[in-house]
Coordinates of C-alpha atoms in Angstrom, one line a residue:
X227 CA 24.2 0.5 1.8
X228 CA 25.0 2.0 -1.2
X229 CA 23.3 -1.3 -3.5
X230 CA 20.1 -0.6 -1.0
X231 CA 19.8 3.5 -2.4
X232 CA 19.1 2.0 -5.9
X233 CA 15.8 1.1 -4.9
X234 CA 15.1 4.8 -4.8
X235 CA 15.5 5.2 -8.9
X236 CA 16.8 8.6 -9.4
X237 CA 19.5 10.2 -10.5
X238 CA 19.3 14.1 -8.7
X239 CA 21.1 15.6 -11.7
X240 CA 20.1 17.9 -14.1
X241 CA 18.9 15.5 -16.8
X242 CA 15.7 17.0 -18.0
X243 CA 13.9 17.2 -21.5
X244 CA 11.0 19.1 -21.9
X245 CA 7.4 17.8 -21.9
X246 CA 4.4 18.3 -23.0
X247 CA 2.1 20.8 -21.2
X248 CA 4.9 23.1 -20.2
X249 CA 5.7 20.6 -17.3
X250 CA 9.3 19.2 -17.6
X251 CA 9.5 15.6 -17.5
X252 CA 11.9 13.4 -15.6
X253 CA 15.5 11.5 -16.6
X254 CA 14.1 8.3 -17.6
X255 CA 14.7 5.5 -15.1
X256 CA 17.8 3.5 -16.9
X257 CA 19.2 6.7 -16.4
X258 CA 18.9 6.9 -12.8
X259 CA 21.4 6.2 -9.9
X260 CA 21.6 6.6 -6.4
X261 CA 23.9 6.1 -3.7
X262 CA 22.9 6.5 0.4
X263 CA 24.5 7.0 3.3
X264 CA 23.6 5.8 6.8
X265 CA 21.4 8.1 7.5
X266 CA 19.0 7.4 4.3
X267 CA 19.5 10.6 2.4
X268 CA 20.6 9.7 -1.1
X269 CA 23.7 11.4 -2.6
X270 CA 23.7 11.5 -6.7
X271 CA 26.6 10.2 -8.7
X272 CA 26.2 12.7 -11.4
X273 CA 28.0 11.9 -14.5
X274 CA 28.0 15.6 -15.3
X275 CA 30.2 16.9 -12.6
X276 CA 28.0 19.3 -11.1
X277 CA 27.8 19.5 -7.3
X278 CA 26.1 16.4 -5.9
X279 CA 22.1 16.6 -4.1
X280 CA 20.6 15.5 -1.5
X281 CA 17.0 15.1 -1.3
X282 CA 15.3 15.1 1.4
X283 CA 11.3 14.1 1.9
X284 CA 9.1 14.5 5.1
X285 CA 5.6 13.5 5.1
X286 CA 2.3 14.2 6.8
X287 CA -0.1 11.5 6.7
X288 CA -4.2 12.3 7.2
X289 CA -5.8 9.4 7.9
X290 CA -10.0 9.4 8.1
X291 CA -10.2 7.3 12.0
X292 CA -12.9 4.4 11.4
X293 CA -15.7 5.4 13.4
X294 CA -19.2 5.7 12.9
X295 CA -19.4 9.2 14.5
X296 CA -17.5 12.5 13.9
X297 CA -15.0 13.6 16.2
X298 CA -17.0 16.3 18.0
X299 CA -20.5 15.7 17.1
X300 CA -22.5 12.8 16.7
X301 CA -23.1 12.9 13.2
X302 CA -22.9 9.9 11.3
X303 CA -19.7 9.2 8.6
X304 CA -20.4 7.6 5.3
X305 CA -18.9 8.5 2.2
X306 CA -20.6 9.4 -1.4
X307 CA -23.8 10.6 1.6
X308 CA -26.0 13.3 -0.5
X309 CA -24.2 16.9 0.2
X310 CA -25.3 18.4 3.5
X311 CA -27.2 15.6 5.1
X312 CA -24.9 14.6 7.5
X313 CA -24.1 17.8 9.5
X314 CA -25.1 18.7 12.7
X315 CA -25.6 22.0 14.4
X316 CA -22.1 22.0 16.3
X317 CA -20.4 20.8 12.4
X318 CA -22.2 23.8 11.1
X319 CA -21.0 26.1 14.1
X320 CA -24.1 27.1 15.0
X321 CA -24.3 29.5 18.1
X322 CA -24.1 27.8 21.6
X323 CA -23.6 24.0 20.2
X324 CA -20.1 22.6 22.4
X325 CA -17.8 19.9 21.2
X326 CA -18.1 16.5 22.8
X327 CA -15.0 14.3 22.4
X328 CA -15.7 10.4 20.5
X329 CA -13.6 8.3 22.7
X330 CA -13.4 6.0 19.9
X331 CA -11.4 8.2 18.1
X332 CA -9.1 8.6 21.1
X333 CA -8.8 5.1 21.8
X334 CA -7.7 4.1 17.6
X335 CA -5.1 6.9 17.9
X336 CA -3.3 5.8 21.1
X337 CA -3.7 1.9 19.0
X338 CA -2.0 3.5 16.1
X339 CA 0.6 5.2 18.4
X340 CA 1.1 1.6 20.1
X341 CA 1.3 -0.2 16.7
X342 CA 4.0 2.7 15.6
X343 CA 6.1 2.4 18.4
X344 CA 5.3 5.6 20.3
X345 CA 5.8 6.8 23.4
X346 CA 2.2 7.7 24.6
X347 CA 1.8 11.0 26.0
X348 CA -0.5 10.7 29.1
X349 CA -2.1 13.7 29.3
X350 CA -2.7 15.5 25.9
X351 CA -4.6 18.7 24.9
X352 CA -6.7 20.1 22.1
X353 CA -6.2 23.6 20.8
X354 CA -7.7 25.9 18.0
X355 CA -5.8 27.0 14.9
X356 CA -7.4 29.8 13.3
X357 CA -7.6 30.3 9.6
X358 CA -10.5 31.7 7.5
X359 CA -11.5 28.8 4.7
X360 CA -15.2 28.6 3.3
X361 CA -15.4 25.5 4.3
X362 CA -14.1 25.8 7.4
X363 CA -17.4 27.4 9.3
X364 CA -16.2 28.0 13.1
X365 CA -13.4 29.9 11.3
X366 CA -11.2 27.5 13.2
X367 CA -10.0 23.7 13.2
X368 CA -9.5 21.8 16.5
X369 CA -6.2 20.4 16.1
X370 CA -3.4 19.3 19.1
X371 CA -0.3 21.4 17.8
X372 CA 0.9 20.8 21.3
X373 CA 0.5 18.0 23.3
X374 CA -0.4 15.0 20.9
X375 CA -1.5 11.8 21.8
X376 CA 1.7 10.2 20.5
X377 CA 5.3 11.2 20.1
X378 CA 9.1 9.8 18.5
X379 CA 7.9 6.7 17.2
X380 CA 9.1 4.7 14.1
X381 CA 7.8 3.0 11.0
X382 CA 9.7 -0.1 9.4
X383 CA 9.2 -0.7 5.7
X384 CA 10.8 -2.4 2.7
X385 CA 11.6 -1.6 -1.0
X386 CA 12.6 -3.8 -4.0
X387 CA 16.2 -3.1 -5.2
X388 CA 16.2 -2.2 -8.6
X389 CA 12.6 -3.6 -9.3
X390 CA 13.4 -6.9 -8.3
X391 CA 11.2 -8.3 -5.4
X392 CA 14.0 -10.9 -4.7
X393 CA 16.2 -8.1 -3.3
X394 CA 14.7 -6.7 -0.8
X395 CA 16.1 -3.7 1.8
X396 CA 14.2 -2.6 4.8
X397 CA 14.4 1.0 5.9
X398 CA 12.8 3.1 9.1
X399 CA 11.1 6.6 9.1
X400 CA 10.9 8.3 12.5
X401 CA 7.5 9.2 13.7
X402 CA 7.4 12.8 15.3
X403 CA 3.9 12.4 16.4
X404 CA 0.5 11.6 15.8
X405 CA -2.6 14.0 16.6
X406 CA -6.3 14.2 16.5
X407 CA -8.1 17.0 14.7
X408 CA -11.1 17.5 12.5
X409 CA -11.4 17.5 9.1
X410 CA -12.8 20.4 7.4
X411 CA -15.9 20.4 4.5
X412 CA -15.4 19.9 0.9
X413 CA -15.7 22.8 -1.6
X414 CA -16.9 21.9 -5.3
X415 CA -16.1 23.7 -7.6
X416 CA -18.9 24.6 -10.5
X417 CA -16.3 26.0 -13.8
X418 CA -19.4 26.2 -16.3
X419 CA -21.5 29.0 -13.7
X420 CA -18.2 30.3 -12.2
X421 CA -19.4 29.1 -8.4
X422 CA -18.6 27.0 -5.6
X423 CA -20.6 25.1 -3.5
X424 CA -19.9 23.9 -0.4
X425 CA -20.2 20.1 1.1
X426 CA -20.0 19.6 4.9
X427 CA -20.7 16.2 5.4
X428 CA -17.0 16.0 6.0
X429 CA -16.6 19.3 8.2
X430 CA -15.5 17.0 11.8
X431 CA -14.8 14.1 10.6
X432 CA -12.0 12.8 13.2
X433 CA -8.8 12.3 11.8
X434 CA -5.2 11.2 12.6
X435 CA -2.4 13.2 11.5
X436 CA 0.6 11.4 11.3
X437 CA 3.9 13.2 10.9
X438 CA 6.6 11.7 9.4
X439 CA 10.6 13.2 10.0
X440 CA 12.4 14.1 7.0
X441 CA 14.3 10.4 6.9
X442 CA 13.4 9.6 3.2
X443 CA 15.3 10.4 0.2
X444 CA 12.9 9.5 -3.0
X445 CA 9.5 8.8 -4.4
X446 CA 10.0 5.1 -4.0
X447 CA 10.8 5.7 -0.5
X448 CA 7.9 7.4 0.3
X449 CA 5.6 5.1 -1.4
X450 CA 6.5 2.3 0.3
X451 CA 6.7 4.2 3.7
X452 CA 3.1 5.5 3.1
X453 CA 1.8 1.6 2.1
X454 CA 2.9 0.0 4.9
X455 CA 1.5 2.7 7.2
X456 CA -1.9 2.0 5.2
X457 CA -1.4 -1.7 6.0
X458 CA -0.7 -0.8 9.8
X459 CA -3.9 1.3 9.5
X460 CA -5.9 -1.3 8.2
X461 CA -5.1 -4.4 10.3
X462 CA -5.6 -2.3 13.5
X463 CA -9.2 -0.7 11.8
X464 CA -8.1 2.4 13.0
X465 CA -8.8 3.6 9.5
X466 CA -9.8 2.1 6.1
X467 CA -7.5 4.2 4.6
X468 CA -8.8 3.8 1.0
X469 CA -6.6 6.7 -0.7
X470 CA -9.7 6.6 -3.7
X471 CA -12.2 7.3 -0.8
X472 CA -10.3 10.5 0.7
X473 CA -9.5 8.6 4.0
X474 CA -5.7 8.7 3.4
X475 CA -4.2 12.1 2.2
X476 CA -0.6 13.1 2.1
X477 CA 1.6 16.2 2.2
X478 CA 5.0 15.4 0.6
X479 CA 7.7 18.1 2.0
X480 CA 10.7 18.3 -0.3
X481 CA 14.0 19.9 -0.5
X482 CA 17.3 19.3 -1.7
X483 CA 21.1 20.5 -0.6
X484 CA 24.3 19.9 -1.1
X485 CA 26.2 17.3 1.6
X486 CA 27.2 19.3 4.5
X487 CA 25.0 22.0 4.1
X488 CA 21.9 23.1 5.6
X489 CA 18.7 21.9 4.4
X490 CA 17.7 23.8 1.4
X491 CA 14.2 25.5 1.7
X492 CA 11.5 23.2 1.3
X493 CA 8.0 22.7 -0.7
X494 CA 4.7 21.3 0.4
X495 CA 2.8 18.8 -2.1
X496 CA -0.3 19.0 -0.8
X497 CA -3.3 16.2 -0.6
X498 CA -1.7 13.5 -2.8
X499 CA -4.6 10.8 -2.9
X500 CA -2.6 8.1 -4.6
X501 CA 0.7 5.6 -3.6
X502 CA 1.7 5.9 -7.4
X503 CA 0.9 9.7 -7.5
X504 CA 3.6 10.5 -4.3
X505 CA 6.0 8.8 -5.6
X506 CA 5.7 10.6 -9.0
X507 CA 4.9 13.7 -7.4
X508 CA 7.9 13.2 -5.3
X509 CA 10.6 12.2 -7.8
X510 CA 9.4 15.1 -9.7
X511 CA 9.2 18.1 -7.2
X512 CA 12.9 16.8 -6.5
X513 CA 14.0 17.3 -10.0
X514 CA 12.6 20.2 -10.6
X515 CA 14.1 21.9 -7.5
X516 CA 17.6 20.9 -8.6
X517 CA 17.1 22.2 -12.4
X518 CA 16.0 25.3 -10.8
X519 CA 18.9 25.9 -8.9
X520 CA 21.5 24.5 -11.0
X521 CA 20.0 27.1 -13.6
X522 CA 20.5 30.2 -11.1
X523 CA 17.2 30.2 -9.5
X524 CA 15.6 30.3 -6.3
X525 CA 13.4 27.5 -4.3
X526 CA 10.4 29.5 -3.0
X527 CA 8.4 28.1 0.6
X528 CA 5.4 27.4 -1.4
X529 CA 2.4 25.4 -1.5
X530 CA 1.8 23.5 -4.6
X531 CA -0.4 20.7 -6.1
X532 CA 0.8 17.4 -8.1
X533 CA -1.3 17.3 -12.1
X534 CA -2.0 13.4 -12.5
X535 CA -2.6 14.6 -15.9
X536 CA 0.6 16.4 -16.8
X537 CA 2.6 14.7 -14.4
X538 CA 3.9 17.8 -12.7
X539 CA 3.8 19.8 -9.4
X540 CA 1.8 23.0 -10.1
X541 CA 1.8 26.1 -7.3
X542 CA -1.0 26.8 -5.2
X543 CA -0.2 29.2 -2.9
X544 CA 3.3 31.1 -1.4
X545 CA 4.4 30.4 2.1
X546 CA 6.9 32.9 2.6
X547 CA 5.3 35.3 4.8
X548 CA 4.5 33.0 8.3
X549 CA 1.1 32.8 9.0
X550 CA -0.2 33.6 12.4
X551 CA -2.6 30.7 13.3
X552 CA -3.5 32.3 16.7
X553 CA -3.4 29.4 18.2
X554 CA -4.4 28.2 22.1
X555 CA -6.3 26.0 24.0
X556 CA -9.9 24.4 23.1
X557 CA -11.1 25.8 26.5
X558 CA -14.8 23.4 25.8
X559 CA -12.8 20.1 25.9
X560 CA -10.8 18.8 29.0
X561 CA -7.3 17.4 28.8
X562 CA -6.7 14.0 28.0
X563 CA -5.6 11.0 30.5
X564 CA -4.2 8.1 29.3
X565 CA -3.3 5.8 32.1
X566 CA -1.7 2.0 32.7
X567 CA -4.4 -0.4 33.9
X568 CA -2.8 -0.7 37.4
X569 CA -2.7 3.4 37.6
X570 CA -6.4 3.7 37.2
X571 CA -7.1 1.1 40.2
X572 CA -4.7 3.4 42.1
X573 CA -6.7 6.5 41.2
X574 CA -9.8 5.4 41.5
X575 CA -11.9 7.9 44.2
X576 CA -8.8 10.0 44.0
X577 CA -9.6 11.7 40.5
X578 CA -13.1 13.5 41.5
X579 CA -13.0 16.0 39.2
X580 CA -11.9 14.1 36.0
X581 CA -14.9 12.8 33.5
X582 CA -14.0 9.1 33.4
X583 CA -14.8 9.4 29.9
X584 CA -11.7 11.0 29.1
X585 CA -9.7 8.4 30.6
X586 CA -7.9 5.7 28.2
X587 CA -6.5 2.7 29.6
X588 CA -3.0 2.3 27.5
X589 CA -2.8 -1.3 28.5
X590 CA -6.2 -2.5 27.5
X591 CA -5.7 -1.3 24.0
X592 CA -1.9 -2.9 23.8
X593 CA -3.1 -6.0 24.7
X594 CA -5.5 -6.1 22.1
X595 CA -3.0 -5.7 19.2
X596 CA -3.5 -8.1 16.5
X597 CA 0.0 -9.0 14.6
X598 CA 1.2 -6.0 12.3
X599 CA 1.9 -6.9 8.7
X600 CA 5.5 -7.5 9.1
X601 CA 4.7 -10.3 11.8
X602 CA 2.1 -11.8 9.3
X603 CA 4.6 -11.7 6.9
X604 CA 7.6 -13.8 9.0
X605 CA 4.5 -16.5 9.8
X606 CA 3.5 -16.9 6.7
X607 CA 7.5 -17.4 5.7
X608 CA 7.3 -19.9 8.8
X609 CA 4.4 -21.5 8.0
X610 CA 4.2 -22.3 4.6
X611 CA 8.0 -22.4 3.6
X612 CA 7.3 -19.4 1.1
X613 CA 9.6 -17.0 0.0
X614 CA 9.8 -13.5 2.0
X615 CA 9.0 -11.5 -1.5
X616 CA 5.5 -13.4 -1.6
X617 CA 4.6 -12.8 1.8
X618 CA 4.6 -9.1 0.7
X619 CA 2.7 -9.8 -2.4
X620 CA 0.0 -12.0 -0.2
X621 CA -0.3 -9.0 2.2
X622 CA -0.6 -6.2 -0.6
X623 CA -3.5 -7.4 -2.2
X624 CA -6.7 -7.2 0.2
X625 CA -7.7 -10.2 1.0
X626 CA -5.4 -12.6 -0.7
X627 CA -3.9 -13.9 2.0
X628 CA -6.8 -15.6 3.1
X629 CA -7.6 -17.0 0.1
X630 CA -3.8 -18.5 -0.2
X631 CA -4.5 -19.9 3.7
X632 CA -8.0 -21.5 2.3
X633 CA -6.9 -22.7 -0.6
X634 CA -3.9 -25.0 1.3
X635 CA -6.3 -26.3 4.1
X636 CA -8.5 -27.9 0.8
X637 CA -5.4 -29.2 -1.6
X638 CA -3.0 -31.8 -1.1
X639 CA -0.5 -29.6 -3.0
X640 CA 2.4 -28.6 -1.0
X641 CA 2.0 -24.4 0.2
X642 CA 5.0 -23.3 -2.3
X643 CA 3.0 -24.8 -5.4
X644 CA 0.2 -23.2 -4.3
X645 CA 1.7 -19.7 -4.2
X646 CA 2.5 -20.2 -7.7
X647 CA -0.7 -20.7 -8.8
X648 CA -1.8 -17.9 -6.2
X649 CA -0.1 -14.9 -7.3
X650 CA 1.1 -16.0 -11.2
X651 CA -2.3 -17.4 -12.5
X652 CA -5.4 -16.1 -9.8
X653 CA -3.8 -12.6 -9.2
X654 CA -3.2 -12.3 -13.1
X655 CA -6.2 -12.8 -13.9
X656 CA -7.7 -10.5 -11.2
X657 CA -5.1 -7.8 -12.5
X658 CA -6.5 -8.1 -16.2
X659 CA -9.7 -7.9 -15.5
X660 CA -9.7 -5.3 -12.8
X661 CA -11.2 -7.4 -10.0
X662 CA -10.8 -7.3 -6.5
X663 CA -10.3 -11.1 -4.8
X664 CA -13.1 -10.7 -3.2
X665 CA -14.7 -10.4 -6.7
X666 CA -12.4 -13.4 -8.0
X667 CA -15.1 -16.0 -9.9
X668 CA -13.3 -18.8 -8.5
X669 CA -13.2 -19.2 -5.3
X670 CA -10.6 -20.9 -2.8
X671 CA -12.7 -23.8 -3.3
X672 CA -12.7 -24.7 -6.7
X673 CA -9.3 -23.2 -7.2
X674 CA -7.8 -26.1 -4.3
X675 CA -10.5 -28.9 -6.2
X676 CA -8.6 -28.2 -9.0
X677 CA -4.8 -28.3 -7.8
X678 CA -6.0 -31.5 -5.8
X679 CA -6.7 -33.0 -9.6
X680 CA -3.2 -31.9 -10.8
X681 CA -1.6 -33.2 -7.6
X682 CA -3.4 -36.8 -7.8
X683 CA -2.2 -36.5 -11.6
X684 CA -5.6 -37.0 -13.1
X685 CA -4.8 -33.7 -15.5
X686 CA -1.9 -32.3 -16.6
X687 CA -0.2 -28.9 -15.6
X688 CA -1.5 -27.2 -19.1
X689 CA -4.5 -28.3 -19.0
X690 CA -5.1 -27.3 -15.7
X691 CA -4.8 -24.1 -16.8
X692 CA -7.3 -24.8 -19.5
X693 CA -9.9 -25.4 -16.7
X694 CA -8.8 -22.3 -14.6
X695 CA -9.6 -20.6 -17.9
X696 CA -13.1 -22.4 -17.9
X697 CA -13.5 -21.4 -14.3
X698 CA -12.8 -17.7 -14.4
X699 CA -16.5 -17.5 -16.5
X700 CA -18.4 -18.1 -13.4
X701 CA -20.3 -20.5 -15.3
X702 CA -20.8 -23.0 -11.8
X703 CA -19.2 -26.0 -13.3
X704 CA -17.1 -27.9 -11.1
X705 CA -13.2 -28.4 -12.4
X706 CA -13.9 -32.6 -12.2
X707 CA -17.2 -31.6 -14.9
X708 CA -14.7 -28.8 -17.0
X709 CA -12.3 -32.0 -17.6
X710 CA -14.9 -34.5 -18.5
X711 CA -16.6 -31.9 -21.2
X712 CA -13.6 -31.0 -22.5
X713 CA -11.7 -34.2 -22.3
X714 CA -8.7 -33.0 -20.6
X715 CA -7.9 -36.3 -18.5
X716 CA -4.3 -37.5 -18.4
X717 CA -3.8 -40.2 -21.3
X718 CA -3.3 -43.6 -19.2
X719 CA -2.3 -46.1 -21.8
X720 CA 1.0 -46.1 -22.2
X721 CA 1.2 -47.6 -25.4
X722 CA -0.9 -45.0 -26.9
X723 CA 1.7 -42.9 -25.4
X724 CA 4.3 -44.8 -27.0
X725 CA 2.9 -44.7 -30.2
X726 CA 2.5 -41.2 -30.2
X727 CA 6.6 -40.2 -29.0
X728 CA 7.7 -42.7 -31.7
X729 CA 5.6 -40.9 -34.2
X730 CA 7.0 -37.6 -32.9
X731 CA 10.5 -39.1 -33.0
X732 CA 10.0 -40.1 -37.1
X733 CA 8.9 -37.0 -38.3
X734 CA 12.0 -34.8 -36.0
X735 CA 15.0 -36.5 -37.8
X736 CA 17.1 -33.2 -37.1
X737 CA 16.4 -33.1 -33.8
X738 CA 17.2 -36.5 -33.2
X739 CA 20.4 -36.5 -34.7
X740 CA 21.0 -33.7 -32.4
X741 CA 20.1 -35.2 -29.1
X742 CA 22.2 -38.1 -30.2
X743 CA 25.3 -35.7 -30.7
X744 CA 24.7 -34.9 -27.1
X745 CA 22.2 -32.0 -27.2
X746 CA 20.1 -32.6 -24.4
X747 CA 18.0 -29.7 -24.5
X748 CA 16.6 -30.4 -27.9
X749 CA 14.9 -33.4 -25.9
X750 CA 12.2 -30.9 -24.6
X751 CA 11.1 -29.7 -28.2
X752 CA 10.2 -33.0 -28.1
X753 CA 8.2 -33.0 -25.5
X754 CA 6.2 -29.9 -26.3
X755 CA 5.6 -32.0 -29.3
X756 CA 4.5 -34.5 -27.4
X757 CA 2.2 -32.3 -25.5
X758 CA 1.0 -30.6 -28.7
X759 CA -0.3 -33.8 -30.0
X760 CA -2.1 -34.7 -26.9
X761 CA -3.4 -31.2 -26.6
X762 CA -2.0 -31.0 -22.7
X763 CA -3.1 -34.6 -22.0
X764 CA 0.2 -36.2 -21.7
X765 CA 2.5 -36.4 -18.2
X766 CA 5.7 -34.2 -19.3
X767 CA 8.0 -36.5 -16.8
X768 CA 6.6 -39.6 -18.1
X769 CA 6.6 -38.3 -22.0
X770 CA 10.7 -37.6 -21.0
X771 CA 11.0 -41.1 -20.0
X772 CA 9.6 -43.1 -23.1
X773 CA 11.5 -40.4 -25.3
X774 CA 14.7 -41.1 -23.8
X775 CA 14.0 -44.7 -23.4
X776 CA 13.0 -45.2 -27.4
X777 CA 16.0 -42.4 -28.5
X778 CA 18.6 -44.8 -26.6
X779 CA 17.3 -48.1 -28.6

């Protein structure tokens, strides 16, 4: 357990310097280390002998529900819309206008609670939490802070051990609950007139909530918590959950103790929009809690805001003094009924006064599950005889996986060659140029024509990579056409092969002598030599061979 914490990278100790912007900046990784114990809090080894930390990190999860309507209204969602012009009179608040409940959005949260292993609550209500907000226009959201859909579920997820995707640990967050409520407008801020406008195309959008319990102990943690929940998300299409888009938000809640003690008081990071940004904003807000009170301060329950800029938490508002929500029952929207199939043939004629249309059949949705990420990942581990760390890798890069699966039902090269060519040449690429696979010039196509070249050994392994180079212009030549032009074609005549290691073998005296003395590595100096006078167009096993074969005469 305790080689699994160093996956979470941070040593809770006061090891500060000071950096620019007046934010303090972190200990530097190398000088991180953490221990866990079995619950998953980490406990520093400080090498300064100070009082050991724990951190602790909770999380609440907004993610946008994929639907074409709002929650309440039947205004349509779609992102980067021209301000205002999706809104209708009820996501105005208008007098008189009622909410009417998408049972779409009811149905993807009762999926997500399935997915997340929740118990399903089977009667759930909405309710009203009052705060005044200028984008907020009824003066009130429609939230469930009592009866959710879903309750005391749990997420599995995995992080790398010390950076290394070859050790890998997996780790479970508890799921408190998961509830629908309504997303409020956007305000936008104009600094050079000193006014803000308002924008309430999102005012109702129906969202998720998804509470995490305070099981995590680091940035890393969270990260990797928060991406597989995006993943989970995404394979349901309960939610898009692109983080750039605003449809996956997170609340980081932090604190830090000492073992045995209570929690300390905690601080809310509010509407972190990126995977990388929680986990700095995470590592950070931990740090900076620990120098405060190691320096004779005080923690304060505050609200505060994560600067991608300076790389620091900054405060928004205090928290000490508990705000009275007023909170109670949306009295406009019936309870929820979420029943098995064979409960609702029971019912049936016996249920009057319900509205049909606030009744959710709990088995229909579970049977139409598709396989979660981590059950993609064991098949493709199955399947293809990959290792587990590239199975992540497949499945963390939109659509790669598919174009891995397409590319091995077109090549005669075996699925773990494949993947090499997959995620250390292809995904390269993609990376430098900032593409998307989808975007990707080559497709699974002409990436399998050409591995079905290298495999018939019509080119060699370099210059196969000379004609992925070729392909990645787009320019619609075939890989067969790219080695013709360029004259890349394996060298068949073996004499000419000869001819050119003996050559090689004359001018490397030294290196000779050295292989002769028993040196056997100096043999593949050779063979890049080899390959360097044939520009790529020589076999590398059979160059070995005739070297060996002319050094032993």
């Amino acid at each position: 357990m305790a080689a699994a914490a160093r996956g979470c990278g941070g040593v809770w100790r006061r090891a500060w310097q000071r950096g620019g912007g007046g934010c303090p900046a972190p200990a530097p990784r190398e000088q991180r280390a953490v221990s866990c114990n079995a619950r998953g809090g980490a406990v520093p080894a400080g090498k300064s002998g100070l009082a050991p930390w724990v951190p602790v990190v909770g999380l609440e999860i907004h993610a946008q529900i994929s639907s074409n309507s709002k929650l309440f209204s039947g205004s349509q969602v779609q992102f980067a819309a021209p301000p205002n012009s999706l809104v209708s009179f009820f996501d105005a608040s208008l007098p008189g206008t009622l909410p009417v409940l998408n049972r779409r959005c009811v149905e993807a949260a009762v999926m997500t609670g399935l997915a997340l292993n929740c118990s399903i609550n089977k009667k759930s209500l909405f309710d009203r939490k009052h705060y005044f907000y200028a984008d907020l226009p009824a003066g009130y959201q429609i939230t469930q802070q009592r009866v959710p859909i879903a309750v005391n579920g749990r997420l599995s997820y995995s992080l790398c051990i010390d950076n290394k995707m070859s050790q890998m640990v997996t780790k479970t967050v508890r799921i408190k609950q998961i509830q629908l409520e309504q997303d409020s407008g956007k305000s936008l801020h104009d600094d050079t007139r000193s006014q803000t406008l308002i924008d309430l195309n999102r005012a109702g959008v129906g969202l998720m909530e998804v509470v995490m319990e305070p099981d995590m102990c680091c940035g890393e943690e969270a990260a990797a918590a928060v991406r597989e929940l995006q993943l989970i998300l995404q394979t349901l299409g309960s939610s898009q959950a692109v983080m750039a888009e605003g449809q996956l938000r997170v609340d980081a809640n932090v604190s830090v103790h000492h073992p045995g003690e209570p929690y300390g008081v905690r601080t809310e990071v509010k509407n972190i929009n990126s995977i990388r940004f929680l986990a700095k904003a995470v590592d950070y807000e931990i740090q900076r809690q620990i120098e405060e009170l190691e320096n004779g301060g005080t923690i304060l329950n505050e609200t505060r805001a994560f600067d991608s800029k300076l790389g620091c938490t900054v405060p928004m508002r205090d928290k000490e003094g508990k705000q009275d929500y007023r909170g109670w029952h949306e009295a406009y929207l019936t309870r929820l009924i979420r029943k098995k199939q064979k409960k609702i043939h029971e019912n049936v004629g016996k249920t009057a006064n319900v509205n049909h249309q606030q009744v959710v059949n709990i088995d229909w949705i579970h049977e139409r599950l598709p396989d979660l990420p981590s059950v993609k990942r064991a098949k493709l581990v199955e399947q293809y005889g990959i290792l587990p760390e590239h199975s992540f890798t497949l499945l963390n890069e939109d659509g790669l996986t598919e174009f891995f699966e397409n590319v091995v039902k077109q090549t005669q090269m075996k699925p773990k060659k494949v993947i090499g060519w997959i995620l250390n040449d292809l995904l390269s690429y993609l990376k430098q140029h900032s593409l998307t696979v989808k975007e990707s010039p080559v497709s699974p196509f002409l990436l399998a024509d050409l591995l079905n070249l290298l495999e018939k050994k019509e080119v060699s392994s370099t210059a196969a990579k000379q004609v992925l180079a070729e392909l990645w212009k787009g320019e619609g030549k075939t890989p067969l056409e790219i080695v013709k032009e360029k004259e890349l074609e394996l060298i068949q005549d073996q004499k000419e092969l000869e001819q050119i290691c003996q050559a090689v073998i004359d001018g490397q005296k030294n290196e000779v002598m050295a292989i002769k003395a028993g040196n056997r590595k100096v043999l593949n100096k050779l063979i890049g030599l080899v390959q360097r006078e044939t520009q790529g167009r020589s076999n590398p096993v059979l160059v070995k061979q005739l070297l060996e074969k002319q050094l032993s005469e």
